[in-house]
mmCIF file of C-alpha atoms in Angstrom:
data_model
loop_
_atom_site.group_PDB
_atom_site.id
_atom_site.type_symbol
_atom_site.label_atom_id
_atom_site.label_comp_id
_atom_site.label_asym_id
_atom_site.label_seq_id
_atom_site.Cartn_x
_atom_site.Cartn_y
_atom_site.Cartn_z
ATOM 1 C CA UNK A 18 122.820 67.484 118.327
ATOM 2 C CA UNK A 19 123.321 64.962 115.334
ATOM 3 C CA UNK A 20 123.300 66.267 111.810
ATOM 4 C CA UNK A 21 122.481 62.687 110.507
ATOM 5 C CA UNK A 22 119.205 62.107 108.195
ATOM 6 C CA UNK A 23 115.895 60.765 110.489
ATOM 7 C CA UNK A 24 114.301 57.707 108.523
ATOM 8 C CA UNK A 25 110.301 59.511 109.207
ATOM 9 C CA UNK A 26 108.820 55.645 108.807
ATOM 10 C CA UNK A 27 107.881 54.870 112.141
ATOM 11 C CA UNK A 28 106.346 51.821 112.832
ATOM 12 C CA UNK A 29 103.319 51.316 116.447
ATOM 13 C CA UNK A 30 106.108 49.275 118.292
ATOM 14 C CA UNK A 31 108.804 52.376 117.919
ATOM 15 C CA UNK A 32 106.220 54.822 118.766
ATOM 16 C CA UNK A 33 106.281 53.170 122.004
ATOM 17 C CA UNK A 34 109.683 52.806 122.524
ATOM 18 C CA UNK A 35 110.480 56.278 121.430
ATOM 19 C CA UNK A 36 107.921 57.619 124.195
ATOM 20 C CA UNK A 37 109.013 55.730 126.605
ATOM 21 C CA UNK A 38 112.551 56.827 125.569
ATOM 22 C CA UNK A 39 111.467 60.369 125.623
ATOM 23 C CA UNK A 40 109.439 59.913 129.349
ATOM 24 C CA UNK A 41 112.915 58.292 130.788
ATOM 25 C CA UNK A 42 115.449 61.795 129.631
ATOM 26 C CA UNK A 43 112.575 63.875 131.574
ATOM 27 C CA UNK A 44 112.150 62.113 134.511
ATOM 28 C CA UNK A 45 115.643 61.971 134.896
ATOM 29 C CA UNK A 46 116.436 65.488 133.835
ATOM 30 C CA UNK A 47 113.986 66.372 136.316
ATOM 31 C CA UNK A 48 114.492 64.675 139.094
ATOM 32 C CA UNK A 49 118.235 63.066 138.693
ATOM 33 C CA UNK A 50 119.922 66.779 137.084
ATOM 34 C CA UNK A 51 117.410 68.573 139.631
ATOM 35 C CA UNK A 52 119.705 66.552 142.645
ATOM 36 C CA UNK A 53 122.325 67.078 140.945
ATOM 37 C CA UNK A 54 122.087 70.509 140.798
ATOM 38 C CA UNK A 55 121.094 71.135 145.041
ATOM 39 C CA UNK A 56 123.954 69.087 146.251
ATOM 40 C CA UNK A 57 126.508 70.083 143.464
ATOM 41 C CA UNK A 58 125.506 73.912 144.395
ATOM 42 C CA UNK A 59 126.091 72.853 148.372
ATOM 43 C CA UNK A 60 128.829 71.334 147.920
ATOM 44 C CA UNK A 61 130.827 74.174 145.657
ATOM 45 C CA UNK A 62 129.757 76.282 148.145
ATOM 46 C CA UNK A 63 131.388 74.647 150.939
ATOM 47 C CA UNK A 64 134.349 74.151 149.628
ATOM 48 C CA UNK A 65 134.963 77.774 148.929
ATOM 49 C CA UNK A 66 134.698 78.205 152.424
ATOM 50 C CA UNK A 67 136.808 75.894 152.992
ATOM 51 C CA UNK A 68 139.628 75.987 150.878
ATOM 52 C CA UNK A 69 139.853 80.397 151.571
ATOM 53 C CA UNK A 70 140.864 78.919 155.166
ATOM 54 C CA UNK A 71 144.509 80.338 156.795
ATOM 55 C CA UNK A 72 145.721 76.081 156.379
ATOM 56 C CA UNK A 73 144.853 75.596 152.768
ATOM 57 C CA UNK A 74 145.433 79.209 151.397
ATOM 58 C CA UNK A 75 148.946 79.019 150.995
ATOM 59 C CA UNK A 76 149.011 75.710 149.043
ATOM 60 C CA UNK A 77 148.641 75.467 145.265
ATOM 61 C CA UNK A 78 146.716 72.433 144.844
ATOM 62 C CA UNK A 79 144.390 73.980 147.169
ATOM 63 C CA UNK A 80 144.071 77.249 145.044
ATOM 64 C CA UNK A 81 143.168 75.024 142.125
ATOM 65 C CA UNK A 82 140.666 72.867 144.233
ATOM 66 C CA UNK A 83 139.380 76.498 145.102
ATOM 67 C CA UNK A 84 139.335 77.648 141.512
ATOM 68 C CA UNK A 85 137.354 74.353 140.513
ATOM 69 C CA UNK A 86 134.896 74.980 142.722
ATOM 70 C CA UNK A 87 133.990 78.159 142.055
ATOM 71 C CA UNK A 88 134.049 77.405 138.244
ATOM 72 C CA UNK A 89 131.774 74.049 138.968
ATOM 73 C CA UNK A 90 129.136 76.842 140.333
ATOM 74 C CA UNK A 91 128.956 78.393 137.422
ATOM 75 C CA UNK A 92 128.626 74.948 135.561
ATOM 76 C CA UNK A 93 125.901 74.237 137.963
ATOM 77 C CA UNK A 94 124.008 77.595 137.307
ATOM 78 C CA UNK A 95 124.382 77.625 133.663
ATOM 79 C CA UNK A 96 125.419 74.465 131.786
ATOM 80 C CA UNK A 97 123.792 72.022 133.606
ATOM 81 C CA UNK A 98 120.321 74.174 134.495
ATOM 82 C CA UNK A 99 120.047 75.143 130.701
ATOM 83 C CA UNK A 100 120.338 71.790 130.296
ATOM 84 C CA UNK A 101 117.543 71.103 132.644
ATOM 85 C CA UNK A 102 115.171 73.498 131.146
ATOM 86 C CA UNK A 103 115.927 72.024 127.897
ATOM 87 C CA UNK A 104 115.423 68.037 128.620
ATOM 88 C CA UNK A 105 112.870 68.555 131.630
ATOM 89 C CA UNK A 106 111.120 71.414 130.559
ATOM 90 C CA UNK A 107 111.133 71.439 127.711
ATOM 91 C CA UNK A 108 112.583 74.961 127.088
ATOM 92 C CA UNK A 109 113.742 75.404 123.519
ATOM 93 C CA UNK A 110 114.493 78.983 123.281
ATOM 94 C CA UNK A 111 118.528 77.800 122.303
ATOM 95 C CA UNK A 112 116.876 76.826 119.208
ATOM 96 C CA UNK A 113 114.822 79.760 118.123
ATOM 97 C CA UNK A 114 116.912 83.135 119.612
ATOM 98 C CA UNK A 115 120.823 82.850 117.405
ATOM 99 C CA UNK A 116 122.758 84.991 120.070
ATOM 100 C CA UNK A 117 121.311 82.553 122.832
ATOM 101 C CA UNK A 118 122.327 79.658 121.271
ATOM 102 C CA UNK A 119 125.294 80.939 120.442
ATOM 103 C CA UNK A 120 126.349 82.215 124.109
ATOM 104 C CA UNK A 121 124.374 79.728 125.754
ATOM 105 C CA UNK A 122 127.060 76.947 123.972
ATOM 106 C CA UNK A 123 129.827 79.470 123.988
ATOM 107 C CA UNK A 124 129.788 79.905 128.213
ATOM 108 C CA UNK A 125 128.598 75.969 128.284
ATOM 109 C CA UNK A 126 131.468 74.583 126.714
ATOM 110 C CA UNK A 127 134.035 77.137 128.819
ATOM 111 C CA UNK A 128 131.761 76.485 131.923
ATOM 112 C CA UNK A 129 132.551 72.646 131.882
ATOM 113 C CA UNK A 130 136.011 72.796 130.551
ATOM 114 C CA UNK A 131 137.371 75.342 133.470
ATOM 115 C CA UNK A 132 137.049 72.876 136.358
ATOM 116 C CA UNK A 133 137.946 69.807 134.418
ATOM 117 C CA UNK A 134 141.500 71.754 133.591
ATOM 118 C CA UNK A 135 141.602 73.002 136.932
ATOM 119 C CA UNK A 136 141.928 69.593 138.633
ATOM 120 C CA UNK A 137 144.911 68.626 135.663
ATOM 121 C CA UNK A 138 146.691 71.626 136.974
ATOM 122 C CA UNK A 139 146.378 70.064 139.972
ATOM 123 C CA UNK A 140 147.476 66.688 139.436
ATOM 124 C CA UNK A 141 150.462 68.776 137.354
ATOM 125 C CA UNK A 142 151.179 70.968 140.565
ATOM 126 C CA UNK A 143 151.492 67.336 142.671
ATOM 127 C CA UNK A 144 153.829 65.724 140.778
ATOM 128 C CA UNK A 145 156.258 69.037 140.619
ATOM 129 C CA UNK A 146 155.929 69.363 144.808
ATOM 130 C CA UNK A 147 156.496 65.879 144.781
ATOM 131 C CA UNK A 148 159.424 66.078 142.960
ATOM 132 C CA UNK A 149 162.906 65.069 144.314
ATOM 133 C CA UNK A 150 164.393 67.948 142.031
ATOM 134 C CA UNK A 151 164.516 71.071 143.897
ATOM 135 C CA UNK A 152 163.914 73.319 140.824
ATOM 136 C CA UNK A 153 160.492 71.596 139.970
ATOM 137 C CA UNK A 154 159.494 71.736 143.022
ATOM 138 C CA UNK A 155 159.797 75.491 143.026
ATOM 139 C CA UNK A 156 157.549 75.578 139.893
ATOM 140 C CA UNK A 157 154.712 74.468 142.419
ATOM 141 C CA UNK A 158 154.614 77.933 144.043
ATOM 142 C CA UNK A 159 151.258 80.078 145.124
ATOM 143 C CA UNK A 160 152.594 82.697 142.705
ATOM 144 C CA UNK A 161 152.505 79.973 139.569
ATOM 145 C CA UNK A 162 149.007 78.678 140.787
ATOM 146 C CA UNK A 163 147.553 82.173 140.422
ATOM 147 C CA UNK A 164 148.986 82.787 137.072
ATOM 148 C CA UNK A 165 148.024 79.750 135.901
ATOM 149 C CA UNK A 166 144.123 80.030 137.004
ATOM 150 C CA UNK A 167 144.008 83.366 135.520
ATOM 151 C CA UNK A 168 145.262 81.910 131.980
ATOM 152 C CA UNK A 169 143.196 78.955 132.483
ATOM 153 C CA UNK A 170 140.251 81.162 131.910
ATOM 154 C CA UNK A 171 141.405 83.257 129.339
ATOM 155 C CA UNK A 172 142.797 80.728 127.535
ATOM 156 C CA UNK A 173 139.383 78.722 127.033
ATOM 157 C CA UNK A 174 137.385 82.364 126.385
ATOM 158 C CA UNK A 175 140.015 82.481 123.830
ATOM 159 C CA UNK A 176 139.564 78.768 122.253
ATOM 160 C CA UNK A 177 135.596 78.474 121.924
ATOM 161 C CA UNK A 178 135.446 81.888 120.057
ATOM 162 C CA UNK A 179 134.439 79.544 117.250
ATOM 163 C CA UNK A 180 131.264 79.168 119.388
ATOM 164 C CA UNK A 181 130.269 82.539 117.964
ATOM 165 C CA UNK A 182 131.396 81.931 114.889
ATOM 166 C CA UNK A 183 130.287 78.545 113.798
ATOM 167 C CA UNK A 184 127.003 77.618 116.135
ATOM 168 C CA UNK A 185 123.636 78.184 113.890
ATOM 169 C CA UNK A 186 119.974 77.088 114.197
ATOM 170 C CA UNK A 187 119.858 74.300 111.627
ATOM 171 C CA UNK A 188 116.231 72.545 111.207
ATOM 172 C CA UNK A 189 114.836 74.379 114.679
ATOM 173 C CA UNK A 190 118.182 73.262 116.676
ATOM 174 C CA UNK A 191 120.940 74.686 117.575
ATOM 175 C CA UNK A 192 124.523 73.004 116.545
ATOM 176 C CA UNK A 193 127.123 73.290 114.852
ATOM 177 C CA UNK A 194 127.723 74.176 111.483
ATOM 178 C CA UNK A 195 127.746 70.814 108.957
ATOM 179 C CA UNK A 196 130.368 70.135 106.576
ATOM 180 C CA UNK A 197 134.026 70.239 107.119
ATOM 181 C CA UNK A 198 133.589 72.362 110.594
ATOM 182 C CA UNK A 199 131.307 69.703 112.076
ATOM 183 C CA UNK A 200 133.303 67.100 111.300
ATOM 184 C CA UNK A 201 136.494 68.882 112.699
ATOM 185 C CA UNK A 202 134.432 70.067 115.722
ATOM 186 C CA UNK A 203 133.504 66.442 116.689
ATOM 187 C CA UNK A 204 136.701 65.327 116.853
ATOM 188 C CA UNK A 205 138.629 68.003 118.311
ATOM 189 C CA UNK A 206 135.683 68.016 121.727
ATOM 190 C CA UNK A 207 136.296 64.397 121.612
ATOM 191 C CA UNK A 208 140.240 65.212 122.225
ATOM 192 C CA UNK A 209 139.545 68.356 124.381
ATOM 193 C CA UNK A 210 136.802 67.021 126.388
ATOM 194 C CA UNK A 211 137.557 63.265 126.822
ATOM 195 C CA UNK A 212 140.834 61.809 125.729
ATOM 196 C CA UNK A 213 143.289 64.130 126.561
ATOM 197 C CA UNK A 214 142.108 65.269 130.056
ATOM 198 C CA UNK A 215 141.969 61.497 130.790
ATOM 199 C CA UNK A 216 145.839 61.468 129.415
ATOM 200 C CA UNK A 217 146.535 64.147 131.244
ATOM 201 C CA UNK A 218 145.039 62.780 134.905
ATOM 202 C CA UNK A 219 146.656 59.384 133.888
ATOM 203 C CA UNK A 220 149.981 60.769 133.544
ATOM 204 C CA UNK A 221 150.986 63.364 135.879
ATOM 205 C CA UNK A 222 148.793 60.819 138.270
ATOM 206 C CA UNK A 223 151.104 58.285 137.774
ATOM 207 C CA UNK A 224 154.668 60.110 137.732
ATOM 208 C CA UNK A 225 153.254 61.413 141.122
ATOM 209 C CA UNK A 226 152.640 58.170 142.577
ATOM 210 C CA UNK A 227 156.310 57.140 141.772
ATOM 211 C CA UNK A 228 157.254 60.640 143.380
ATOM 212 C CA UNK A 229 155.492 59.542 146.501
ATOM 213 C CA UNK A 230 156.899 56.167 146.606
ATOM 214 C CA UNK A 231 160.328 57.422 145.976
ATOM 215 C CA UNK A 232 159.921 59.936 149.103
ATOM 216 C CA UNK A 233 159.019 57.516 151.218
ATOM 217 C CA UNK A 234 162.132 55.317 150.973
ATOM 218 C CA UNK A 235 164.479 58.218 150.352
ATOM 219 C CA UNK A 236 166.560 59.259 153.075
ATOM 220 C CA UNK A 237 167.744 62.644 153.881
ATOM 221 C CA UNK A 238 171.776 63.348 153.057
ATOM 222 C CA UNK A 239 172.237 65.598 155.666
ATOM 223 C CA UNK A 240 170.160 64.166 158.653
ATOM 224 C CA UNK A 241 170.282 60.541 157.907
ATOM 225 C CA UNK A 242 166.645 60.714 158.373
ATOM 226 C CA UNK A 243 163.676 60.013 156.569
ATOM 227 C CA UNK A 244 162.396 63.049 154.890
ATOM 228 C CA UNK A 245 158.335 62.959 155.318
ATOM 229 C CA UNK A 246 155.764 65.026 153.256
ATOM 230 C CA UNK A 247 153.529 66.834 155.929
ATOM 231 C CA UNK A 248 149.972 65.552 156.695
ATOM 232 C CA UNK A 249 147.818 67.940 154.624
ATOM 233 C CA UNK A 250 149.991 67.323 151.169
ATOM 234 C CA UNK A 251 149.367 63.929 151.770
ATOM 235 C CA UNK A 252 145.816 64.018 152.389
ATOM 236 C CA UNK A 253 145.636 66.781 149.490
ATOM 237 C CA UNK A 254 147.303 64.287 147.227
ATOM 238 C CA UNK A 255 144.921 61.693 148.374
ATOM 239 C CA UNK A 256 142.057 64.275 147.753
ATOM 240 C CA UNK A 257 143.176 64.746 144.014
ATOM 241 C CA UNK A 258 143.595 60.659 143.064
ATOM 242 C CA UNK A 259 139.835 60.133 144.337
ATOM 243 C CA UNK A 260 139.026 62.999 142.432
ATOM 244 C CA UNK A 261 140.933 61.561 139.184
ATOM 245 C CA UNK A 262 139.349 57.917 139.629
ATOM 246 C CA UNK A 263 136.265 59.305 139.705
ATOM 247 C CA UNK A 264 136.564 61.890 136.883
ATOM 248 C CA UNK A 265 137.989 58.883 134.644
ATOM 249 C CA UNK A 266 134.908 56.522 135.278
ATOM 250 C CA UNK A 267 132.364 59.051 135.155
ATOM 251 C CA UNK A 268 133.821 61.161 132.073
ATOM 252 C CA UNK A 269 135.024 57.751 129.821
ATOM 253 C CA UNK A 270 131.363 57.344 128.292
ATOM 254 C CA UNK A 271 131.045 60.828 127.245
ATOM 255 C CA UNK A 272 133.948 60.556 124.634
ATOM 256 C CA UNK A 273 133.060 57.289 123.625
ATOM 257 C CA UNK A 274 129.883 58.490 122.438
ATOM 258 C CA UNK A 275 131.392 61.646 121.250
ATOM 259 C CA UNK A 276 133.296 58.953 118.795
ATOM 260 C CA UNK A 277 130.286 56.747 117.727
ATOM 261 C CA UNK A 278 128.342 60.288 116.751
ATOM 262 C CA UNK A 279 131.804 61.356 114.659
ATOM 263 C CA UNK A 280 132.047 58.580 112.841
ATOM 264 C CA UNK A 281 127.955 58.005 111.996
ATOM 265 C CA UNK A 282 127.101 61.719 111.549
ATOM 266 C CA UNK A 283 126.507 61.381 108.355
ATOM 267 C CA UNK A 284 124.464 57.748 108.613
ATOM 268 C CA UNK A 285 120.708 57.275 107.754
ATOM 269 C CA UNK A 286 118.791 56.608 111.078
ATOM 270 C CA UNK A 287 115.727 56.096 112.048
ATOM 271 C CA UNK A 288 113.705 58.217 114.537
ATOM 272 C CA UNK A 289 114.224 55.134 117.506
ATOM 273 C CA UNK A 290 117.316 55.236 116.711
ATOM 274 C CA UNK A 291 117.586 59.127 117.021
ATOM 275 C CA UNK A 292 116.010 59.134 120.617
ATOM 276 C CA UNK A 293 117.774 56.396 122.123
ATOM 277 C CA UNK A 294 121.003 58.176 121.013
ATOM 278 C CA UNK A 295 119.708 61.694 122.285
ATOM 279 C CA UNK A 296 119.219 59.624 125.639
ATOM 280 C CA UNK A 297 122.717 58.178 125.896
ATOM 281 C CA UNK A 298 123.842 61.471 124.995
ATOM 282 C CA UNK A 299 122.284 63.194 127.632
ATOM 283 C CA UNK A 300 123.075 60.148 130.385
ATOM 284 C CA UNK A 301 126.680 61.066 129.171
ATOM 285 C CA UNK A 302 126.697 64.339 130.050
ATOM 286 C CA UNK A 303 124.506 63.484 133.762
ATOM 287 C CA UNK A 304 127.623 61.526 134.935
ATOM 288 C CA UNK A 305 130.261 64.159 133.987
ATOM 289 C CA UNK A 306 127.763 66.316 136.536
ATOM 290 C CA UNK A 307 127.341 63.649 138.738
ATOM 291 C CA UNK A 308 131.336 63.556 138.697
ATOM 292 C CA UNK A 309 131.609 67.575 139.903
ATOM 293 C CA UNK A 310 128.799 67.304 142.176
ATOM 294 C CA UNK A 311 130.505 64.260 143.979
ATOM 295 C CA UNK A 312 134.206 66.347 144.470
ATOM 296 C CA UNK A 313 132.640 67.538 147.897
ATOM 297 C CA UNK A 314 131.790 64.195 149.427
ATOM 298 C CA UNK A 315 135.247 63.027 147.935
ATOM 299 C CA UNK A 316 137.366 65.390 149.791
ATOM 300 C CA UNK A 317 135.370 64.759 153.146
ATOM 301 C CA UNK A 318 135.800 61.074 152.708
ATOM 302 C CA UNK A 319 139.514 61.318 151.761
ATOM 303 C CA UNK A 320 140.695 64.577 154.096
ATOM 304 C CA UNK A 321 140.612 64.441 158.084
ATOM 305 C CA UNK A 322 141.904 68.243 157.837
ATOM 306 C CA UNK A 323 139.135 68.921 155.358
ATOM 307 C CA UNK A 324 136.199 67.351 157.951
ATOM 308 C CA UNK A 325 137.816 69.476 160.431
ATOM 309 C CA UNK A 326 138.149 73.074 158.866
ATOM 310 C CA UNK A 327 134.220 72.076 157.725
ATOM 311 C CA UNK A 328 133.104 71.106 161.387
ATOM 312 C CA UNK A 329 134.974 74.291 163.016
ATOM 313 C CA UNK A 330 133.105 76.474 160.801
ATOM 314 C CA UNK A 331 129.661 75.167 160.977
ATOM 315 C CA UNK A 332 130.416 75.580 164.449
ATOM 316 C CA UNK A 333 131.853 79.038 164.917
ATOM 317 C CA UNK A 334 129.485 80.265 162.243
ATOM 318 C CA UNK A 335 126.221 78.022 161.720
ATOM 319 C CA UNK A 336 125.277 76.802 165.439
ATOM 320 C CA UNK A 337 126.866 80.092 167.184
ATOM 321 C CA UNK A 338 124.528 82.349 165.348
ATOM 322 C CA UNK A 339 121.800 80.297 165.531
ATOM 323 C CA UNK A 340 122.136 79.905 169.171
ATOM 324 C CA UNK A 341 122.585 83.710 169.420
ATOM 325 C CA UNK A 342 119.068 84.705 167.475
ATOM 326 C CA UNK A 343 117.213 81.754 169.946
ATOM 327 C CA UNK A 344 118.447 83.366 173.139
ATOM 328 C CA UNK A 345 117.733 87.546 171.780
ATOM 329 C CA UNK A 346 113.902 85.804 170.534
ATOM 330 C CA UNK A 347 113.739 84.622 174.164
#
């Protein structure tokens, strides 16, 4: 979505770059988002199994994971298939209906920033239960975690109102406005969407590590003994730093870009120039999928309790049924 003038001299060698360009987004919006989309889809799924189970529904962090997962569906379902119709398929309908565009980018921008916030409320909710003050650690409460999903939500349907507002159909596509807004608008989803959640996840990450490390060499007043976290917060802070690692190499080219297109908005291109940058723009945005779609094989990687609670169920539920409809067919 650049605003930036398109140099119409093209010369036989970018004609073939530019369709070659142009053959690489689809194949890989077809094929690469199409993957994406199946085991992103399984995977949310699965962990909202999961994570309702009687061991993780009492803990925060797992209420957020929970929350995160449920919001990633609806990133899955919307964002990223709109997205898939668009680069694929071809589907431009963004660009010719106003009220699609402008609720197609409205629930797309609160669609990807829900479970990216969830897992900093997360990270946020480790380092107060891994606090050695008592009254932080009370802030990490099932009660707080609730509160704060609820206002998660409402607080981004609140923010990206100027969707609505400022989102028209300019030359057949649909972006945001030019001027002053666009320029404002390209650096505050720069913040919002790259810099400060990385911040954020770098922060809270860190002051929990030294919680952690702390706790393990602190011994208990009263007992004389070490006090130890129990198995499932540390395999649910284990969960979470994968989850961070992965969210900071997979997100960090997205804002980068974002910063490049700020800063050369305005600049004379030419129409090579314009596809290869619609490319890397659209690669940006694949791995900041490819980063949701991956929490699932994250958390059964870093969680034994996790694999287990999964295994149980397709057991008890999966195989049990199935075995029951094979024996009333026979």
């Amino acid at each position: 979505m650049s605003n930036s003038t398109v140099n119409i001299t093209i010369c036989d060698s970018d004609v073939y770059y530019i369709s070659t360009i142009n053959l690489a987004n689809k194949l890989i919006s077809q094929y690469g988002m199409g993957f994406i989309w199946f085991i992103g889809n399984l995977g949310s799924i699965l962990m909202c199994i999961v994570f309702t189970q009687p061991i993780y529904r009492n803990s925060p962090c797992a209420m957020f994971f929970l929350a995160a997962s449920i919001s990633q569906f609806f990133t899955y379902n919307f964002a990223l298939f709109t997205r898939i119709l668009t680069f694929a398929f071809a589907v431009l309908t963004l660009n010719y209906n106003l009220w699609y565009c402008k609720l197609r980018f409205y629930l797309f921008y609160i669609f990807v920033a829900l479970p990216r916030y969830y897992i900093i409320l997360a990270s946020i909710d480790r380092y107060f239960a891994s606090s050695r003050n008592a009254l932080r650690r009370q802030r990490s409460s099932p009660k707080m975690a609730f509160r704060l999903i609820i206002g998660n939500v409402i607080f981004w349907c609140i923010i990206y109102i100027q969707i609505i507002i400022f989102y028209d159909i300019e030359s057949g596509t649909c972006t945001y406005r030019a001027g002053a807004y666009g320029m404002f608008f390209s650096i505050y989803i720069t913040i919002e969407s790259g810099i400060l959640p990385l911040l954020l996840m770098l922060i809270f990450g860190s002051l929990t590590v030294g919680n952690i490390r702390e706790s393990k060499m602190r011994i208990n007043e009263d007992t004389g003994l070490r006090t130890r976290m129990s198995k499932k917060d540390i395999q649910l802070h284990r969960m979470l730093a994968n989850q961070i690692v992965l969210f900071i190499i997979l997100n960090m080219p997205n804002p980068i870009y974002l910063i490049y297109s700020s800063f050369t908005v305005n600049m004379s291109k030419s129409a090579l120039q314009n596809t290869a940058e619609t490319f890397i723009s659209n690669m940006t945005y694949v791995l900041i999928y490819f980063g949701f779609s991956l929490a699932f094989t994250n958390f059964m990687f870093s969680s034994g309790i996790f694999r287990r609670e999964l295994i149980q169920l397709l057991r008890t539920k999966v195989l049990r049924q199935t075995s029951r409809a094979t024996r009333s067919v026979a």
